[in-house]
PDB file of C-alpha atoms in Angstrom:
ATOM      1  CA  MET A   1     -36.201   6.206 -22.687  1.00 54.00           C
ATOM      2  CA  ASP A   2     -37.709   5.004 -19.452  1.00 68.00           C
ATOM      3  CA  THR A   3     -38.911   7.577 -16.976  1.00 89.00           C
ATOM      4  CA  SER A   4     -37.557   7.569 -13.333  1.00 90.00           C
ATOM      5  CA  MET A   5     -40.666   5.932 -12.146  1.00 90.00           C
ATOM      6  CA  ASP A   6     -40.598   3.293 -14.946  1.00 92.00           C
ATOM      7  CA  LEU A   7     -37.009   2.467 -13.930  1.00 90.00           C
ATOM      8  CA  ARG A   8     -37.861   2.341 -10.281  1.00 91.00           C
ATOM      9  CA  ASN A   9     -40.775  -0.102 -10.989  1.00 92.00           C
ATOM     10  CA  ARG A  10     -38.682  -2.370 -13.171  1.00 91.00           C
ATOM     11  CA  ILE A  11     -35.872  -2.544 -10.583  1.00 89.00           C
ATOM     12  CA  ARG A  12     -38.431  -3.138  -7.951  1.00 91.00           C
ATOM     13  CA  LYS A  13     -39.940  -6.180  -9.722  1.00 91.00           C
ATOM     14  CA  TYR A  14     -36.366  -7.415 -10.666  1.00 89.00           C
ATOM     15  CA  ILE A  15     -35.451  -7.331  -6.972  1.00 89.00           C
ATOM     16  CA  GLU A  16     -38.422  -9.121  -5.634  1.00 91.00           C
ATOM     17  CA  HIS A  17     -37.353 -12.135  -7.888  1.00 90.00           C
ATOM     18  CA  ALA A  18     -33.704 -11.792  -7.514  1.00 90.00           C
ATOM     19  CA  ASP A  19     -31.413 -14.468  -6.013  1.00 91.00           C
ATOM     20  CA  GLU A  20     -28.990 -13.859  -3.305  1.00 92.00           C
ATOM     21  CA  ARG A  21     -26.026 -12.964  -5.818  1.00 92.00           C
ATOM     22  CA  ILE A  22     -28.084 -10.271  -7.151  1.00 91.00           C
ATOM     23  CA  LEU A  23     -29.110  -8.844  -3.870  1.00 91.00           C
ATOM     24  CA  LYS A  24     -25.602  -8.804  -2.760  1.00 92.00           C
ATOM     25  CA  ILE A  25     -24.722  -6.862  -5.847  1.00 92.00           C
ATOM     26  CA  PHE A  26     -27.387  -4.298  -5.223  1.00 89.00           C
ATOM     27  CA  ASN A  27     -26.361  -4.053  -1.621  1.00 91.00           C
ATOM     28  CA  ALA A  28     -22.644  -3.473  -2.622  1.00 89.00           C
ATOM     29  CA  ILE A  29     -23.892  -0.540  -4.898  1.00 90.00           C
ATOM     30  CA  ILE A  30     -26.039   1.037  -2.242  1.00 89.00           C
ATOM     31  CA  GLU A  31     -22.999   0.824   0.198  1.00 84.00           C
ATOM     32  CA  THR A  32     -20.608   2.236  -2.343  1.00 82.00           C
ATOM     33  CA  GLU A  33     -22.995   5.107  -3.067  1.00 83.00           C
ATOM     34  CA  THR A  34     -23.751   5.925   0.510  1.00 80.00           C
ATOM     35  CA  GLU A  35     -20.114   5.905   1.771  1.00 71.00           C
ATOM     36  CA  GLU A  36     -18.363   9.134   2.276  1.00 70.00           C
ATOM     37  CA  PRO A  37     -15.846   9.623  -0.535  1.00 72.00           C
ATOM     38  CA  GLY A  38     -12.234   8.817  -0.015  1.00 75.00           C
ATOM     39  CA  LEU A  39     -10.500   6.125   2.010  1.00 78.00           C
ATOM     40  CA  THR A  40     -11.919   4.314   4.904  1.00 80.00           C
ATOM     41  CA  ARG A  41     -10.388   4.526   8.353  1.00 85.00           C
ATOM     42  CA  SER A  42      -8.907   1.003   8.120  1.00 89.00           C
ATOM     43  CA  HIS A  43      -7.396   1.821   4.656  1.00 89.00           C
ATOM     44  CA  LYS A  44      -5.936   4.999   6.047  1.00 90.00           C
ATOM     45  CA  GLU A  45      -4.289   3.006   8.994  1.00 94.00           C
ATOM     46  CA  ILE A  46      -2.810   0.469   6.489  1.00 95.00           C
ATOM     47  CA  ILE A  47      -1.264   3.237   4.427  1.00 94.00           C
ATOM     48  CA  ASP A  48       0.115   5.159   7.470  1.00 95.00           C
ATOM     49  CA  ILE A  49       1.728   2.010   8.771  1.00 95.00           C
ATOM     50  CA  ARG A  50       3.261   1.277   5.299  1.00 93.00           C
ATOM     51  CA  LEU A  51       4.406   4.976   4.857  1.00 94.00           C
ATOM     52  CA  LYS A  52       6.003   4.897   8.404  1.00 95.00           C
ATOM     53  CA  HIS A  53       7.773   1.761   7.451  1.00 93.00           C
ATOM     54  CA  HIS A  54       8.894   3.157   4.139  1.00 91.00           C
ATOM     55  CA  ARG A  55      10.420   6.434   5.835  1.00 94.00           C
ATOM     56  CA  GLU A  56      12.056   4.434   8.402  1.00 94.00           C
ATOM     57  CA  ASN A  57      13.530   1.904   5.748  1.00 91.00           C
ATOM     58  CA  PRO A  58      13.587   3.716   2.533  1.00 88.00           C
ATOM     59  CA  ALA A  59      15.919   1.205   0.892  1.00 87.00           C
ATOM     60  CA  ASP A  60      13.812  -1.875   2.043  1.00 87.00           C
ATOM     61  CA  GLY A  61      11.822  -3.524  -0.618  1.00 84.00           C
ATOM     62  CA  LYS A  62      12.286  -4.410  -4.172  1.00 86.00           C
ATOM     63  CA  ASP A  63      12.940  -2.427  -7.344  1.00 88.00           C
ATOM     64  CA  TRP A  64       9.928  -2.005  -9.552  1.00 91.00           C
ATOM     65  CA  ASP A  65      11.621  -3.697 -12.448  1.00 93.00           C
ATOM     66  CA  ASP A  66      12.626  -6.750 -10.331  1.00 93.00           C
ATOM     67  CA  ILE A  67       8.930  -7.095  -9.201  1.00 92.00           C
ATOM     68  CA  LYS A  68       7.731  -6.890 -12.716  1.00 93.00           C
ATOM     69  CA  ALA A  69      10.105  -9.457 -13.779  1.00 94.00           C
ATOM     70  CA  SER A  70       9.000 -11.756 -10.734  1.00 93.00           C
ATOM     71  CA  LEU A  71       5.392 -11.553 -11.673  1.00 93.00           C
ATOM     72  CA  LYS A  72       6.027 -12.197 -15.372  1.00 94.00           C
ATOM     73  CA  GLN A  73       7.866 -15.287 -14.426  1.00 93.00           C
ATOM     74  CA  GLN A  74       5.205 -16.238 -11.918  1.00 93.00           C
ATOM     75  CA  TYR A  75       2.242 -16.019 -14.146  1.00 93.00           C
ATOM     76  CA  GLY A  76       3.963 -16.684 -17.477  1.00 87.00           C
ATOM     77  CA  LEU A  77       3.456 -13.362 -18.990  1.00 83.00           C
TER      78      LEU A  77
END
């Protein structure tokens, strides 16, 4: 198995010749690993808005079985 230094060197060489797609993948990995665990502020705000709406209108929306049936029909499942 490669040592940590061997892996670093291999990745460094790979990145030096990587195209934009690969660089974006590495960047996404780095961002994911450096983010604090949990939801972002914007995700929390969306959830809070939806939860508030649900509490104010608990009967609003569709039944889960209706949603599944609609998706099955829409996507031919």
